[in-house]
PDB file of C-alpha atoms in Angstrom:
ATOM      1  CA  UNK A   1      -8.349  -9.948  -0.952  1.00 46.00           C
ATOM      2  CA  UNK A   2      -8.653  -7.088   1.481  1.00 51.00           C
ATOM      3  CA  UNK A   3      -7.556  -7.507   5.045  1.00 62.00           C
ATOM      4  CA  UNK A   4      -8.445  -4.069   6.351  1.00 68.00           C
ATOM      5  CA  UNK A   5     -11.575  -2.034   5.835  1.00 79.00           C
ATOM      6  CA  UNK A   6     -11.452   1.668   6.566  1.00 82.00           C
ATOM      7  CA  UNK A   7     -14.400   3.664   7.746  1.00 83.00           C
ATOM      8  CA  UNK A   8     -15.595   6.134   6.609  1.00 89.00           C
ATOM      9  CA  UNK A   9     -14.770   5.943   2.924  1.00 90.00           C
ATOM     10  CA  UNK A  10     -14.674   9.728   2.728  1.00 93.00           C
ATOM     11  CA  UNK A  11     -14.538  12.475   5.336  1.00 94.00           C
ATOM     12  CA  UNK A  12     -14.705  16.258   5.020  1.00 95.00           C
ATOM     13  CA  UNK A  13     -13.982  18.478   8.010  1.00 95.00           C
ATOM     14  CA  UNK A  14     -13.084  22.072   8.694  1.00 97.00           C
ATOM     15  CA  UNK A  15      -9.476  23.047   9.176  1.00 97.00           C
ATOM     16  CA  UNK A  16      -8.582  22.919  12.839  1.00 97.00           C
ATOM     17  CA  UNK A  17     -11.009  20.117  13.676  1.00 97.00           C
ATOM     18  CA  UNK A  18      -9.956  16.596  14.569  1.00 97.00           C
ATOM     19  CA  UNK A  19     -10.279  13.779  12.037  1.00 97.00           C
ATOM     20  CA  UNK A  20     -10.906  10.185  13.080  1.00 96.00           C
ATOM     21  CA  UNK A  21     -10.615   7.226  10.747  1.00 96.00           C
ATOM     22  CA  UNK A  22     -11.264   3.624  11.642  1.00 95.00           C
ATOM     23  CA  UNK A  23      -9.938   0.334  10.361  1.00 94.00           C
ATOM     24  CA  UNK A  24     -11.171  -3.200  10.912  1.00 93.00           C
ATOM     25  CA  UNK A  25      -9.257  -6.315   9.955  1.00 91.00           C
ATOM     26  CA  UNK A  26      -9.899 -10.031   9.805  1.00 88.00           C
ATOM     27  CA  UNK A  27      -6.977 -12.151  10.975  1.00 86.00           C
ATOM     28  CA  UNK A  28      -4.563 -12.060  13.876  1.00 87.00           C
ATOM     29  CA  UNK A  29      -1.719  -9.635  13.331  1.00 88.00           C
ATOM     30  CA  UNK A  30       1.733  -8.733  14.618  1.00 87.00           C
ATOM     31  CA  UNK A  31       1.346  -5.052  13.897  1.00 89.00           C
ATOM     32  CA  UNK A  32      -0.829  -2.501  12.120  1.00 92.00           C
ATOM     33  CA  UNK A  33       0.403   0.455  10.140  1.00 94.00           C
ATOM     34  CA  UNK A  34      -1.144   3.613   8.756  1.00 96.00           C
ATOM     35  CA  UNK A  35      -0.049   5.156   5.482  1.00 96.00           C
ATOM     36  CA  UNK A  36      -0.962   8.377   3.712  1.00 97.00           C
ATOM     37  CA  UNK A  37      -1.299   8.894  -0.029  1.00 97.00           C
ATOM     38  CA  UNK A  38      -1.392  12.314  -1.595  1.00 96.00           C
ATOM     39  CA  UNK A  39      -3.067  12.554  -4.974  1.00 92.00           C
ATOM     40  CA  UNK A  40      -0.936  11.057  -7.719  1.00 88.00           C
ATOM     41  CA  UNK A  41       1.762   9.872  -5.344  1.00 92.00           C
ATOM     42  CA  UNK A  42       2.886   6.675  -3.674  1.00 94.00           C
ATOM     43  CA  UNK A  43       1.969   5.804  -0.114  1.00 96.00           C
ATOM     44  CA  UNK A  44       4.025   7.124   2.764  1.00 95.00           C
ATOM     45  CA  UNK A  45       4.334   5.382   6.118  1.00 95.00           C
ATOM     46  CA  UNK A  46       2.935   7.356   9.056  1.00 96.00           C
ATOM     47  CA  UNK A  47       2.907   5.215  12.153  1.00 95.00           C
ATOM     48  CA  UNK A  48       3.062   1.604  13.305  1.00 93.00           C
ATOM     49  CA  UNK A  49       1.471   0.019  16.348  1.00 94.00           C
ATOM     50  CA  UNK A  50       2.325  -3.446  17.575  1.00 91.00           C
ATOM     51  CA  UNK A  51      -0.270  -5.995  18.600  1.00 91.00           C
ATOM     52  CA  UNK A  52       0.768  -5.698  22.264  1.00 93.00           C
ATOM     53  CA  UNK A  53       0.302  -1.920  22.259  1.00 95.00           C
ATOM     54  CA  UNK A  54      -3.014  -0.145  22.790  1.00 97.00           C
ATOM     55  CA  UNK A  55      -2.130   3.421  21.890  1.00 97.00           C
ATOM     56  CA  UNK A  56       0.650   5.297  20.186  1.00 96.00           C
ATOM     57  CA  UNK A  57       1.339   8.944  19.459  1.00 95.00           C
ATOM     58  CA  UNK A  58       3.410  10.711  16.858  1.00 94.00           C
ATOM     59  CA  UNK A  59       3.082  14.473  16.640  1.00 96.00           C
ATOM     60  CA  UNK A  60      -0.560  15.224  15.796  1.00 97.00           C
ATOM     61  CA  UNK A  61      -1.281  11.544  15.149  1.00 97.00           C
ATOM     62  CA  UNK A  62      -2.787   9.182  17.667  1.00 98.00           C
ATOM     63  CA  UNK A  63      -3.377   5.529  16.875  1.00 98.00           C
ATOM     64  CA  UNK A  64      -5.311   3.048  18.972  1.00 98.00           C
ATOM     65  CA  UNK A  65      -5.525  -0.704  18.557  1.00 97.00           C
ATOM     66  CA  UNK A  66      -8.107  -3.097  19.971  1.00 96.00           C
ATOM     67  CA  UNK A  67      -7.072  -6.621  19.079  1.00 94.00           C
ATOM     68  CA  UNK A  68     -10.169  -8.127  20.711  1.00 95.00           C
ATOM     69  CA  UNK A  69     -12.331  -6.192  18.252  1.00 95.00           C
ATOM     70  CA  UNK A  70      -9.771  -6.384  15.440  1.00 94.00           C
ATOM     71  CA  UNK A  71      -9.968  -2.646  14.958  1.00 95.00           C
ATOM     72  CA  UNK A  72      -7.798   0.450  14.977  1.00 96.00           C
ATOM     73  CA  UNK A  73      -8.382   4.163  14.772  1.00 97.00           C
ATOM     74  CA  UNK A  74      -6.256   7.021  13.518  1.00 97.00           C
ATOM     75  CA  UNK A  75      -6.859  10.453  14.992  1.00 98.00           C
ATOM     76  CA  UNK A  76      -5.374  13.563  13.415  1.00 98.00           C
ATOM     77  CA  UNK A  77      -5.678  16.507  15.738  1.00 97.00           C
ATOM     78  CA  UNK A  78      -5.872  20.165  14.707  1.00 97.00           C
ATOM     79  CA  UNK A  79      -6.186  19.279  11.039  1.00 97.00           C
ATOM     80  CA  UNK A  80      -4.494  21.355   8.345  1.00 97.00           C
ATOM     81  CA  UNK A  81      -5.098  21.754   4.635  1.00 96.00           C
ATOM     82  CA  UNK A  82      -1.944  19.722   4.010  1.00 96.00           C
ATOM     83  CA  UNK A  83      -3.581  16.729   5.710  1.00 97.00           C
ATOM     84  CA  UNK A  84      -5.908  16.352   2.710  1.00 97.00           C
ATOM     85  CA  UNK A  85      -5.048  12.888   1.403  1.00 97.00           C
ATOM     86  CA  UNK A  86      -6.163   9.273   1.474  1.00 96.00           C
ATOM     87  CA  UNK A  87      -5.296   7.240   4.549  1.00 97.00           C
ATOM     88  CA  UNK A  88      -4.812   3.481   4.538  1.00 95.00           C
ATOM     89  CA  UNK A  89      -4.362   0.925   7.235  1.00 94.00           C
ATOM     90  CA  UNK A  90      -2.112  -2.031   6.520  1.00 93.00           C
ATOM     91  CA  UNK A  91      -1.647  -5.262   8.377  1.00 90.00           C
ATOM     92  CA  UNK A  92       0.391  -8.374   8.123  1.00 84.00           C
ATOM     93  CA  UNK A  93      -1.623 -11.515   7.464  1.00 74.00           C
ATOM     94  CA  UNK A  94      -1.940 -14.362   9.946  1.00 65.00           C
ATOM     95  CA  UNK A  95       1.125 -13.202  11.859  1.00 60.00           C
ATOM     96  CA  UNK A  96       3.262 -13.226   8.750  1.00 67.00           C
ATOM     97  CA  UNK A  97       5.310 -10.078   9.095  1.00 66.00           C
ATOM     98  CA  UNK A  98       6.257 -10.092   5.457  1.00 77.00           C
ATOM     99  CA  UNK A  99       2.833 -10.233   3.809  1.00 84.00           C
ATOM    100  CA  UNK A 100       1.334  -6.752   4.097  1.00 87.00           C
ATOM    101  CA  UNK A 101      -2.062  -5.908   2.686  1.00 88.00           C
ATOM    102  CA  UNK A 102      -4.126  -2.748   2.697  1.00 90.00           C
ATOM    103  CA  UNK A 103      -7.677  -1.582   3.125  1.00 87.00           C
ATOM    104  CA  UNK A 104      -9.418   0.603   0.563  1.00 87.00           C
ATOM    105  CA  UNK A 105      -8.635   3.789   2.415  1.00 92.00           C
ATOM    106  CA  UNK A 106     -10.393   6.866   3.726  1.00 94.00           C
ATOM    107  CA  UNK A 107     -10.334  10.019   1.604  1.00 95.00           C
ATOM    108  CA  UNK A 108      -9.893  12.968   3.931  1.00 97.00           C
ATOM    109  CA  UNK A 109     -10.637  16.484   2.734  1.00 97.00           C
ATOM    110  CA  UNK A 110      -9.816  19.447   4.948  1.00 96.00           C
ATOM    111  CA  UNK A 111     -11.960  22.467   4.190  1.00 94.00           C
ATOM    112  CA  UNK A 112     -10.358  25.913   4.584  1.00 89.00           C
TER     113      UNK A 112
ATOM    114  CA  UNK B   1      19.211   6.805  -1.186  1.00 67.00           C
ATOM    115  CA  UNK B   2      16.903   7.870  -4.034  1.00 79.00           C
ATOM    116  CA  UNK B   3      14.093   5.697  -2.735  1.00 93.00           C
ATOM    117  CA  UNK B   4      12.149   3.175  -4.772  1.00 96.00           C
ATOM    118  CA  UNK B   5      12.354   4.034  -8.450  1.00 97.00           C
ATOM    119  CA  UNK B   6       9.685   2.991 -10.911  1.00 98.00           C
ATOM    120  CA  UNK B   7       9.482   3.371 -14.668  1.00 97.00           C
ATOM    121  CA  UNK B   8       7.703   4.344 -16.740  1.00 98.00           C
ATOM    122  CA  UNK B   9       5.608   6.847 -14.770  1.00 97.00           C
ATOM    123  CA  UNK B  10       2.908   6.767 -17.420  1.00 97.00           C
ATOM    124  CA  UNK B  11       2.183   4.287 -20.151  1.00 97.00           C
ATOM    125  CA  UNK B  12      -0.581   4.318 -22.715  1.00 98.00           C
ATOM    126  CA  UNK B  13      -0.865   1.266 -24.899  1.00 97.00           C
ATOM    127  CA  UNK B  14      -3.355  -0.570 -27.042  1.00 97.00           C
ATOM    128  CA  UNK B  15      -5.110  -3.744 -26.103  1.00 97.00           C
ATOM    129  CA  UNK B  16      -3.034  -6.792 -26.922  1.00 97.00           C
ATOM    130  CA  UNK B  17       0.323  -5.103 -26.519  1.00 97.00           C
ATOM    131  CA  UNK B  18       2.948  -6.235 -24.053  1.00 98.00           C
ATOM    132  CA  UNK B  19       3.600  -3.956 -21.092  1.00 98.00           C
ATOM    133  CA  UNK B  20       6.695  -4.077 -18.905  1.00 98.00           C
ATOM    134  CA  UNK B  21       6.909  -2.107 -15.679  1.00 98.00           C
ATOM    135  CA  UNK B  22      10.209  -1.737 -13.870  1.00 98.00           C
ATOM    136  CA  UNK B  23      11.276  -1.200 -10.295  1.00 98.00           C
ATOM    137  CA  UNK B  24      14.499  -0.535  -8.439  1.00 98.00           C
ATOM    138  CA  UNK B  25      14.091  -1.101  -4.690  1.00 97.00           C
ATOM    139  CA  UNK B  26      16.019   0.561  -1.911  1.00 95.00           C
ATOM    140  CA  UNK B  27      19.450  -0.958  -1.549  1.00 94.00           C
ATOM    141  CA  UNK B  28      19.561  -3.396   1.351  1.00 91.00           C
ATOM    142  CA  UNK B  29      15.835  -4.054   1.448  1.00 93.00           C
ATOM    143  CA  UNK B  30      15.274  -7.786   1.139  1.00 91.00           C
ATOM    144  CA  UNK B  31      11.595  -7.670   0.238  1.00 94.00           C
ATOM    145  CA  UNK B  32       9.947  -6.226  -2.865  1.00 96.00           C
ATOM    146  CA  UNK B  33       6.206  -5.911  -3.379  1.00 96.00           C
ATOM    147  CA  UNK B  34       4.034  -5.179  -6.411  1.00 97.00           C
ATOM    148  CA  UNK B  35       0.598  -3.634  -5.786  1.00 97.00           C
ATOM    149  CA  UNK B  36      -2.129  -2.514  -8.152  1.00 97.00           C
ATOM    150  CA  UNK B  37      -4.462   0.367  -7.298  1.00 96.00           C
ATOM    151  CA  UNK B  38      -7.867   1.066  -8.833  1.00 94.00           C
ATOM    152  CA  UNK B  39     -10.833   3.011  -7.582  1.00 89.00           C
ATOM    153  CA  UNK B  40     -13.009  -0.077  -7.541  1.00 88.00           C
ATOM    154  CA  UNK B  41     -10.669  -2.553  -5.880  1.00 88.00           C
ATOM    155  CA  UNK B  42      -8.355  -0.341  -3.890  1.00 89.00           C
ATOM    156  CA  UNK B  43      -4.756  -1.415  -3.346  1.00 92.00           C
ATOM    157  CA  UNK B  44      -4.253  -5.073  -4.203  1.00 93.00           C
ATOM    158  CA  UNK B  45      -1.144  -7.080  -3.444  1.00 94.00           C
ATOM    159  CA  UNK B  46      -0.105  -8.872  -6.620  1.00 96.00           C
ATOM    160  CA  UNK B  47       3.155 -10.578  -5.677  1.00 96.00           C
ATOM    161  CA  UNK B  48       6.109 -10.163  -3.366  1.00 95.00           C
ATOM    162  CA  UNK B  49       9.701 -11.361  -3.311  1.00 95.00           C
ATOM    163  CA  UNK B  50      12.211 -12.097  -0.586  1.00 94.00           C
ATOM    164  CA  UNK B  51      15.870 -12.161  -1.583  1.00 94.00           C
ATOM    165  CA  UNK B  52      14.798 -12.217  -5.242  1.00 95.00           C
ATOM    166  CA  UNK B  53      12.583 -15.292  -4.775  1.00 95.00           C
ATOM    167  CA  UNK B  54       8.795 -15.010  -5.268  1.00 95.00           C
ATOM    168  CA  UNK B  55       7.107 -15.815  -1.956  1.00 93.00           C
ATOM    169  CA  UNK B  56       3.449 -15.300  -2.703  1.00 92.00           C
ATOM    170  CA  UNK B  57       1.932 -14.690  -6.118  1.00 93.00           C
ATOM    171  CA  UNK B  58      -1.639 -15.523  -5.161  1.00 92.00           C
ATOM    172  CA  UNK B  59      -2.702 -11.980  -6.006  1.00 92.00           C
ATOM    173  CA  UNK B  60      -1.590 -12.146  -9.619  1.00 95.00           C
ATOM    174  CA  UNK B  61      -4.888 -11.937 -11.482  1.00 88.00           C
ATOM    175  CA  UNK B  62      -4.185 -14.104 -14.502  1.00 85.00           C
ATOM    176  CA  UNK B  63      -1.506 -15.903 -16.451  1.00 91.00           C
ATOM    177  CA  UNK B  64      -1.148 -12.764 -18.517  1.00 96.00           C
ATOM    178  CA  UNK B  65       0.704 -11.284 -15.541  1.00 97.00           C
ATOM    179  CA  UNK B  66       4.243 -12.291 -14.664  1.00 97.00           C
ATOM    180  CA  UNK B  67       6.905 -10.831 -12.413  1.00 98.00           C
ATOM    181  CA  UNK B  68      10.605 -11.427 -12.100  1.00 97.00           C
ATOM    182  CA  UNK B  69      13.409 -10.280  -9.867  1.00 97.00           C
ATOM    183  CA  UNK B  70      16.679 -11.285 -11.525  1.00 97.00           C
ATOM    184  CA  UNK B  71      18.805  -9.513  -8.905  1.00 95.00           C
ATOM    185  CA  UNK B  72      18.485  -7.515  -5.701  1.00 95.00           C
ATOM    186  CA  UNK B  73      18.260  -4.186  -7.476  1.00 95.00           C
ATOM    187  CA  UNK B  74      15.731  -4.822 -10.216  1.00 96.00           C
ATOM    188  CA  UNK B  75      12.266  -6.258 -10.741  1.00 98.00           C
ATOM    189  CA  UNK B  76       9.807  -6.296 -13.620  1.00 98.00           C
ATOM    190  CA  UNK B  77       6.072  -6.788 -13.865  1.00 98.00           C
ATOM    191  CA  UNK B  78       4.936  -7.862 -17.289  1.00 98.00           C
ATOM    192  CA  UNK B  79       1.449  -8.008 -18.774  1.00 97.00           C
ATOM    193  CA  UNK B  80       1.088  -9.893 -22.023  1.00 97.00           C
ATOM    194  CA  UNK B  81      -1.316  -9.395 -23.706  1.00 96.00           C
ATOM    195  CA  UNK B  82      -2.699  -6.301 -22.025  1.00 97.00           C
ATOM    196  CA  UNK B  83      -6.433  -5.612 -21.731  1.00 96.00           C
ATOM    197  CA  UNK B  84      -8.387  -2.424 -20.915  1.00 97.00           C
ATOM    198  CA  UNK B  85      -9.299  -3.797 -17.465  1.00 96.00           C
ATOM    199  CA  UNK B  86      -5.587  -3.819 -16.611  1.00 97.00           C
ATOM    200  CA  UNK B  87      -5.663  -0.021 -16.542  1.00 97.00           C
ATOM    201  CA  UNK B  88      -4.531   0.995 -13.068  1.00 97.00           C
ATOM    202  CA  UNK B  89      -1.655   2.464 -11.118  1.00 97.00           C
ATOM    203  CA  UNK B  90       0.964  -0.151 -10.345  1.00 98.00           C
ATOM    204  CA  UNK B  91       3.129   0.420  -7.301  1.00 98.00           C
ATOM    205  CA  UNK B  92       6.370  -1.179  -6.324  1.00 98.00           C
ATOM    206  CA  UNK B  93       7.438  -1.059  -2.681  1.00 97.00           C
ATOM    207  CA  UNK B  94      10.363  -2.397  -0.720  1.00 95.00           C
ATOM    208  CA  UNK B  95      10.321  -3.434   2.916  1.00 92.00           C
ATOM    209  CA  UNK B  96      12.954  -2.301   5.351  1.00 87.00           C
ATOM    210  CA  UNK B  97      13.637  -1.936   9.049  1.00 81.00           C
ATOM    211  CA  UNK B  98      12.519   1.399  10.405  1.00 76.00           C
ATOM    212  CA  UNK B  99      13.297   3.446  13.481  1.00 73.00           C
ATOM    213  CA  UNK B 100      10.004   2.263  14.955  1.00 67.00           C
ATOM    214  CA  UNK B 101      11.482  -1.173  15.380  1.00 70.00           C
ATOM    215  CA  UNK B 102       9.564  -2.952  12.655  1.00 77.00           C
ATOM    216  CA  UNK B 103       9.496  -3.385   8.933  1.00 83.00           C
ATOM    217  CA  UNK B 104       7.721  -0.680   6.951  1.00 89.00           C
ATOM    218  CA  UNK B 105       7.096  -0.238   3.249  1.00 94.00           C
ATOM    219  CA  UNK B 106       8.645   2.459   1.094  1.00 95.00           C
ATOM    220  CA  UNK B 107       6.669   3.017  -2.084  1.00 96.00           C
ATOM    221  CA  UNK B 108       7.704   4.169  -5.502  1.00 97.00           C
ATOM    222  CA  UNK B 109       5.781   6.913  -7.264  1.00 96.00           C
ATOM    223  CA  UNK B 110       3.812   4.382  -9.286  1.00 97.00           C
ATOM    224  CA  UNK B 111       3.323   3.567 -12.954  1.00 98.00           C
ATOM    225  CA  UNK B 112      -0.010   4.698 -14.362  1.00 98.00           C
ATOM    226  CA  UNK B 113      -1.077   2.264 -17.084  1.00 98.00           C
ATOM    227  CA  UNK B 114      -3.844   2.990 -19.569  1.00 98.00           C
ATOM    228  CA  UNK B 115      -4.821   0.239 -21.973  1.00 98.00           C
ATOM    229  CA  UNK B 116      -7.036   1.454 -24.816  1.00 97.00           C
TER     230      UNK B 116
END
């Protein structure tokens, strides 16, 4: 079963613009992670935010977490062609750090 | 470390045949996960192990699927008999402590299975 649901399913923006993807989840969590998947490849970890954190930055990435709404957002600023990929949120389930499940992802396409 | 290594990268087989997918996790990672990815269902957790012991196999779709981890450096996912609806990309991932102070997954490149 899915824990996270990303929104939108697909997003196309011009290079240089900011991209925002959202994730909603169902159960209480210890942390939420975002992963990226380039076409034909495995997923790569981008950033993790703990349940007691509200915002986190890493380079051009900004993640927010609202545990009261069970939602998170991933912002990529100043997008580049290389950011074209699918982005997934992942959470543990019912505070079990070891069981990690994913949403269906957002397909991001950066237009030149 | 070479990362998580999966084989084969691609497999094409006929319905009814046995399929065995293999995974070598990152040395020192205590957890190993098997996921299946399709367009329709996204990334599904099939089963995961801790210290070679299966912890949760509730995602394994049917008895035709089985997974083993005989030692810390090797796991297999077997489908017998295979069916066309098993066609998907199967990912293995191992869980390890990261610099961010939490456990994160490292994925293999995946095994793309096509059952005709």
